[in-house]
Coordinates of N, CA, C and O in Angstrom, one line a residue:
M28 N -0.2 4.7 21.3 CA -0.1 6.1 21.3 C -0.7 6.6 19.7 O -0.8 5.8 18.9
A29 N -1.2 7.7 19.7 CA -1.7 8.3 18.7 C -1.0 9.7 18.3 O -0.8 10.4 19.1
Q30 N -0.6 9.9 17.0 CA 0.0 11.4 16.7 C -1.2 11.8 15.9 O -1.5 11.6 15.1
V31 N -1.4 13.3 16.6 CA -2.5 13.9 15.8 C -1.9 15.1 15.3 O -1.2 15.9 16.0
D32 N -1.9 15.3 13.8 CA -1.7 16.4 13.2 C -2.4 17.4 13.0 O -3.7 17.1 12.4
I33 N -2.3 18.8 13.2 CA -3.3 19.7 12.9 C -2.8 20.7 12.1 O -1.9 21.4 12.5
Q34 N -3.7 21.1 11.2 CA -3.4 22.2 10.3 C -4.0 23.3 10.6 O -5.3 23.3 10.6
A35 N -3.3 24.4 11.1 CA -3.9 25.6 11.4 C -3.5 26.8 10.7 O -2.3 27.5 10.7
G36 N -4.2 27.1 9.5 CA -3.5 28.0 8.7 C -2.5 27.5 8.0 O -2.4 26.3 7.8
P37 N -1.3 28.1 7.9 CA -0.2 27.9 7.3 C 0.9 27.1 8.2 O 1.7 26.5 8.1
F38 N 0.1 26.6 9.5 CA 1.0 26.1 10.6 C 0.4 24.5 10.7 O -0.6 24.5 10.7
R39 N 1.4 23.8 11.3 CA 1.3 22.5 11.6 C 1.5 22.3 13.1 O 2.5 22.3 13.4
L40 N 0.6 21.9 13.9 CA 0.6 21.4 15.2 C 0.8 19.8 15.4 O -0.2 19.2 14.7
V41 N 1.4 19.4 16.2 CA 1.7 18.0 16.4 C 1.2 17.6 17.9 O 2.0 18.1 18.8
S42 N 0.4 16.6 18.2 CA 0.2 16.4 19.5 C 0.3 14.7 19.9 O -0.3 14.1 18.8
L43 N 0.7 14.4 20.7 CA 0.7 12.9 21.1 C -0.3 12.5 22.2 O -0.2 13.3 23.1
M44 N -1.1 11.6 22.0 CA -2.0 11.2 23.0 C -2.2 9.8 22.9 O -1.9 9.2 22.0
S45 N -2.9 9.2 23.7 CA -3.1 7.8 23.9 C -4.1 7.3 22.8 O -5.0 8.4 22.4
R46 N -4.0 6.1 22.2 CA -4.8 6.0 21.3 C -6.3 5.8 21.9 O -7.3 6.1 21.2
E47 N -6.4 5.5 23.0 CA -7.8 5.4 23.8 C -8.5 6.7 23.7 O -9.6 6.8 23.4
A48 N -7.7 7.8 24.1 CA -8.2 9.2 24.0 C -8.6 9.4 22.5 O -9.8 10.1 22.4
A49 N -7.7 9.3 21.6 CA -8.2 9.6 20.3 C -9.4 9.1 19.7 O -10.3 9.4 19.1
D50 N -9.5 7.8 20.2 CA -10.7 6.9 20.0 C -12.0 7.5 20.5 O -13.1 7.6 19.9
E51 N -11.9 7.8 22.0 CA -12.9 8.5 22.8 C -13.4 9.6 21.9 O -14.6 10.1 22.1
M52 N -12.5 10.5 21.4 CA -12.9 11.9 20.6 C -13.3 11.5 19.6 O -13.9 12.6 18.8
G53 N -13.4 10.2 18.8 CA -13.8 10.0 17.5 C -13.1 10.8 16.4 O -13.3 11.1 15.5
L54 N -11.4 11.0 16.7 CA -10.7 11.6 15.9 C -10.5 10.7 14.6 O -10.2 9.7 14.7
E55 N -10.5 11.6 13.2 CA -10.2 10.7 12.2 C -9.8 11.8 11.3 O -10.0 13.1 11.5
P56 N -9.1 11.5 9.9 CA -8.7 12.7 9.2 C -9.9 13.6 8.9 O -10.8 13.1 8.6
G57 N -9.6 14.8 9.1 CA -10.5 15.9 8.7 C -11.5 16.4 9.6 O -12.2 17.3 9.4
S58 N -11.2 15.6 11.0 CA -12.2 15.9 11.9 C -11.8 17.4 12.4 O -10.7 18.0 12.4
L59 N -12.8 18.4 12.6 CA -12.8 19.6 13.4 C -12.2 19.5 14.7 O -13.0 18.8 15.5
V60 N -11.2 20.1 15.3 CA -10.9 20.2 16.5 C -10.4 21.5 17.1 O -10.2 22.6 16.2
V61 N -10.2 21.7 18.3 CA -9.6 23.0 18.9 C -8.4 22.6 19.6 O -8.3 21.6 20.4
A62 N -7.4 23.5 19.4 CA -6.1 23.1 19.9 C -5.7 24.3 21.0 O -5.7 25.3 20.5
S63 N -5.4 23.8 22.5 CA -5.1 25.0 23.1 C -3.5 24.6 23.5 O -3.1 23.5 23.9
V64 N -2.7 25.7 23.3 CA -1.4 25.7 23.4 C -0.9 26.3 24.4 O -1.1 27.7 24.4
K65 N 0.1 25.8 25.3 CA 0.7 26.4 26.3 C 2.3 25.9 26.4 O 2.2 24.7 26.7
A66 N 3.2 26.6 26.2 CA 4.5 26.3 26.1 C 4.7 25.1 25.5 O 4.3 25.1 24.2
T67 N 5.0 24.1 25.7 CA 5.4 22.7 24.9 C 4.1 21.8 25.0 O 4.1 20.9 24.4
N68 N 2.9 22.2 25.6 CA 2.0 21.2 25.8 C 0.8 21.9 24.7 O 0.6 22.7 24.7
V69 N 0.1 20.8 24.1 CA -0.8 20.9 23.2 C -2.0 20.2 23.7 O -2.0 18.9 23.9
V70 N -3.2 20.8 24.0 CA -4.4 20.2 24.4 C -5.4 20.1 23.2 O -5.7 21.2 22.7
V71 N -5.7 19.0 22.8 CA -6.8 18.9 21.7 C -8.2 18.5 22.1 O -8.4 17.6 23.0
E72 N -9.3 19.1 21.6 CA -10.4 19.0 22.1 C -11.5 19.1 20.7 O -11.1 19.7 20.0
T73 N -12.4 18.5 20.9 CA -13.4 18.4 19.6 C -14.5 19.7 20.3 O -14.6 19.8 21.5
P74 N -14.8 20.6 19.2 CA -15.7 21.5 19.5 C -17.3 21.2 20.2 O -17.5 20.2 19.4
V75 N -17.5 21.9 20.9 CA -18.8 21.7 21.3 C -20.0 22.0 20.3 O -19.9 23.3 19.6
R76 N -20.7 21.0 19.8 CA -21.8 21.5 18.7 C -23.2 22.0 19.4 O -23.5 21.3 20.2
R77 N -23.4 23.3 19.1 CA -24.7 23.9 19.6 C -25.6 23.8 18.6 O -25.4 24.1 17.3
P78 N -26.9 23.6 18.9 CA -28.0 23.7 17.9 C -28.1 25.0 17.4 O -27.8 26.1 18.1
Q79 N -28.2 25.2 16.1 CA -28.5 26.6 15.5 C -29.8 27.1 15.8 O -30.7 26.5 16.0
A80 N -29.7 28.2 16.2 CA -30.9 29.1 16.5 C -31.7 29.5 15.3 O -31.1 29.8 14.2
H81 N -33.0 29.2 15.4 CA -33.8 29.5 14.2 C -34.4 31.0 14.6 O -35.0 31.1 15.5
L82 N -34.3 31.7 13.6 CA -34.7 33.2 13.8 C -36.0 33.4 13.0 O -36.3 32.7 11.9
P83 N -36.8 34.2 13.6 CA -38.1 34.4 12.8 C -37.9 35.1 11.7 O -37.1 35.8 11.3
T84 N -38.9 34.7 10.5 CA -38.6 35.3 9.6 C -39.8 36.2 8.9 O -40.8 36.1 9.5

């Protein structure tokens, strides 16, 4: 098991997940994540990285 602590502004969220899931997500201290909270459940995801649009100059 892995304990994932998330700092969200002044709040701290804690999620327990399998070590395998944390490793597959590439989580490490300082990782950017998205947390979805519903009642007592916290779902942790890594954000989708989209290529930056190049605007004409």
